[in-house]
């Protein structure tokens, strides 16, 4: 029998059985933990009924004791109320401030300094929602949680004076709408390693969704790049759970500040497109918590209002009716107070409601009247349907969408419907962040003898279809589901219409005129002889190649479109200053050409949307010093990756914690370019590492901190994994970075932890990063904060976060294999 995720941990809608048991003892025995974890092995109405009886017998004082024990996100409620927002930890100015989504904490270089407390805002929202639905009929309640299709990709119909909801894609902008911005996809956003840019992108995106009248934006997408050929990798934030989590956190803070409800997706283990509707991702409990759940945990900490469950099965149970993940991890352990919506068509049973699903999309095949029937025949308690509706409406109040929120002003399902499409332009000046991210996400992989930046070349050749515009553009293919000309975004529901597109050919020609450079080009990927001949005598030959993907299918290889490696080799054979520019949705195998002696430079440009030509030109000519870093590993061989697309209906995540660079390190495999790698036109020196414990003068939750320091796991219960004591700054890491080169530029210092052998962790794991801009000769101090959660591993027996026994080392450097400073946690 398969080792089941969480070993049958269940959900108690009022007071958690597990939390109550563990509250009595801060150091639960393994026997106690095993006994408790085996109580509820499946989703059923009996667990709900049992918890109602138990919670009715619990005294108020016991609830207060539990609440105090659990910490920041604990949500303890009596049987007389369904508001799951009570908080045990009072706000702490500067550390744990009471926060409204319209006014999130400012962006700080020491990003973990503030842990926002959204609980008061949630409690206010739930109280309003509870009052709103107090007199609703069963039919009205089921309407609130049952999807329909109107002007958006999904809608909830009006109920009395409540206006209903518009749900619309997607993770990089308002899909199926006009006069919007298609922002750079998640993969390029993550490649900046820049919190300010990530947050700003989220803010601008949120403002555009609100301007179009969308209540719930179906993004960000945060599935991990486990498989390098996965079709939707470009939508997410890369191969590392910490980077993905921080990018998701900043994106959601920005989006919801802009006024729209963010929807974190796809929960969970949806790492490939092949057989996504029918395959089971078989994931062990520790890997689930430390890798795949991390971005969703950070989303909950950012106050995300909605979470979308995925198509796939998880350990043989559909994600949208998986009690263990939806109720056990998301709602109990993370303390999620919003609602869970199905992916479109991912609902398989009306009883999914008892497993944690709150809203079905895009229709009411299993909810709607059927849900009402299940309530009337006693299969599903009315209290659960009230909880579902309350979560949906509370999220609406949480984002203040009751306060003059715009009505939907477009028709996603019929963009040519002039009767109702008002053509509202929401672009504003948002192209500024498109260009900023485009430049900051370009990774300089190779630069021999300072071939870059270009220095007034007499002549240049641009070769490859990716250098120019498509024959029809900028939206030749529906949902960007094709590859013709410059590759700006990937395809599927994670795409959006481009309102314009600047190609490298256009931008480079404009810049080249300043130097009176002669420009020639060939946009045919297959005329190898002519491409090579045209490269003869050029001061620089720029070869543009790409690799595309789209929702619904995975890439069949890790090579470029049109077999453009042959074009690279043909040009390089005739020109000793060949520079390759790659637009790719994910990793490529480049070893067939990367070491060619005539290839002097390589820019990895990803997919950066409409300003990609300007971004590349700025980097090529040195107007912007490249600072992008790889958010995944580029291997020498495809077989070096620890996982690949599986055609099986049972997909074992057998590599466990060893994904991407973690696997390369653990297995002593040398990559072509490691995670976090990226060159600059200048040089940086690191010095002065200092690691100190943070003085916690408020003494909040000191008993839990002492237990953790002694090596005991964190307690289990509502909000236990998002508790303040676990995530507040515990250690401050400072060091200096100096620009020792001749030009100004940005550096991306990265912090990796090297856990003791007892932890059974990979050799190095990313737990912090920053960005610092320096003039020549300038030195700045960089600060990175570490939380107890960052220093912990998941204990599968005790079901909590535990400090591993032994000494934890800190490595500071410019990539996952380029460490400049080392130290130790003083613990």
Phi, psi and omega in degrees: 000138181296143175289104189289143176303128179063003175054037173090024179291132185248177183248133175248109187299338179255281179241131186288127175302317183294317182297319181296318181294319183282340178295333182286338182219119181289348182234074184294144178282161177298323180296318179296316181299315181297319179299314182293321184289344182263006186288325186226104186262000179204164176287128179202159178285340181296325179296323179293315180296318180299316182294326179295319178295315181296316184293332178292335182268356182273130181286159178299322181295324177296319177298320180294321179297316178298316182299318179295323183291323188283321178101207201303316188258008181299141182227092184255125180227153178277173181290351183270355181218154177245014178283110186266044190236010180295142181237143183265337186258123178291150177303144177239111182307133178082345181238311185223065186282142172299127192229138171255143182301337178284349182217070182287167176302150178290161179284130181233150176296320175272077198299334184268015182292326184245133173246102184293139178257101179271358185301315178300320179293320177296318182297318177299316181295318180291324177297315177298318180294320179298319177293323182298318187263005187306321184250014179290144174283169177300320178298319179292321179297317181289332176299322183294336185248008185243126186284159173208173179236125179228257183265351180242176179292341173206143180223153166245129186287161180292151174226113184053237181270001177277128194280357184082189187222148170246123175248131184212145173296158006198198188288349177233012177151177182284108182282150176062035178221160179254166177056047179233172176257128168271106183280160176303139179300168184301324185296320177286324178300317178294326182296344176285335186050034187236108185297322181298316179293320179297314180296316182297317176304315179298317180298310181298320179297315179299320179296323180289319177300315179298316181300332178270358178086014179279128178278320186230116177272127184277075180175167011278160173267135188221024173293146188280143176284077177279320183248118187298337182263007183299138189292335184251016180304327184294337180286330185270191188249021172106197193260000182246132182294327180290312178300315179298319180295317180289324177293320177296317181301309182293321179298315182292318176303318180291312182301313184285334170297327177287348173111347181267152172282125175276152180230106180288130183215160356250120187275106011201164177068034178259073188258007173206163181264330180302124180055035186294336181277338191236348184272154178252124173274113186261103192237132177284161188297317182293315178299319178303312184289318187276336183249291196278335179272344185305311180297327180287325174298315179292331176295317177297320179293337176275359178083025183304140185269337183218151175228133178260125175277155194263175182286323191290169170268155175238113184050046174076013174235131181305140184301326183274003171222033182263099182302324186290322181272315183290309181273313186294307183274304191290306186275322180278295190292320179273344180070033181294129186248001177268211183237156177256125178246143179286150164297163188293108181087014183267003177274136184236356183197146174296328179290357171303334179299324181283343180268359175120352178286130183253339183212133176261138176224151003263003181226195182239049180298323182246338177261217181060229182297325180296319178298318178298321178297318180295327176290315183293331179266006175086004181287328179229129181293143175302326180299326179291319179294324175296320178297318179299309181295322180295319179298319180295312183285328176298322178296325176296314177292323182303323179266012177057034181281001172274357186251084176055044178284138183298146173283158177300130184237021177217172178233101183295333184266355175202082186295340179271008181283092184291342182291329184235349177278112185272356176054048178285125180271119182245012187291323182050222179256030188291347175296342179297317180284335174298314178292318181300314179290322178304314179291314186287348180262352178287128182255123175276109183268329185212138179205087184276127178051040176054045176300330175244147001286160178297141184237082178047058179295146179288326181208147176221149174245136171249119183239138177114142181298333181292348179283338188242182179279160174291161179294331173229129186201175003272004183236060185298321184251139177300132180055031178055034184272043178195173186226107179211114183080203184301131178269115184254325180213166172274186188244167177107200180291349176272011179256175174205158180290134174275131177274345173195169179205121178263119180273160174301322181300316179295309186293320182292322178299317179298316181290323183296331179296334178296331181257003184057041180276137174281130182242130173230162182206155172221119186257018179259120182283347189252346179275076188293319182296315181291321178300317178294317181294321179293338180283343183297126176085351179289141178298325176210138177246117182257119181252126183250124179228162178212171175213122188251165170201170184206159173304144176102341177207157177257159177294145181271351179201179178244039177244173187275162178298140178062024179052044188290354173303327180292325176294319178303312183292324180294319178290315182297331179294339185245358184215124185273012174225060181270128181240126183257132176241123185246126167256118185213144178283349182187199183295149171231154171269118188249005189291347178288345183219346191297328183263012176300131186297339181269355177270107187262342181211149176220127173248128177258105190258356177060224175225109192239018171073208198294331185265017188300322179296317178294320181297314180296318181297318179300322179284318180302322184262001175084007174293337174226126179279120186301136179225005180294154179228144181296127176270015177200172180266139170259116185273165173281327179224145180300328182291346180286340179288145184286346180213152177220171180301131181252138175264001180283154174276351173242110184252100180283125174276060190292339180288347177059235182283349186269077174248153176047230188299332179298321178289317179301319179292312184294328184260005177057046177256128180276121178279169171287310174221126186278162174306137178085359184282146174179132180270172179222166174277001176228183181237152181230144178242136179253145178198169168068042179293132178219130181234121181225152174287144178280134178282110181263082187292338182285343176061026181287133176054041184297328181294321178292323178294317179297319178300316180297315180299331179278357177096008178275149179287159177293153180290158180260143179159185181300122178073016186295328182276351178244017183296148182303311185301333182279333188247351179289159180301128179248327180222140179252125180249122178235150176197168181249143175236130180240136173276108183262006181263196187257352181232154178288156181183168180255141177243150179242085176292137182237140180248124178242140174261140175242099187288158178293160182304330181297340184283336186058035177268162170301163185304318181221139178225132180294130178222010177185152174201163178210175173224138183219131179255130187227137170283162178306128179083349184282146177236136175228151175271131178252136179239131174232131180261143177243134177262169176293329177298319179296335183263011186246162171239160180273125179268110186287338179280307182280348181058050179205174180268130187228141173283124180290148179287133180120184184264132177258126180266153177244128178240125180250134179189193186259357176193182180287354178229008181239081183266133183253331183223146176224148178202192184223149176288124182281080184219000000 
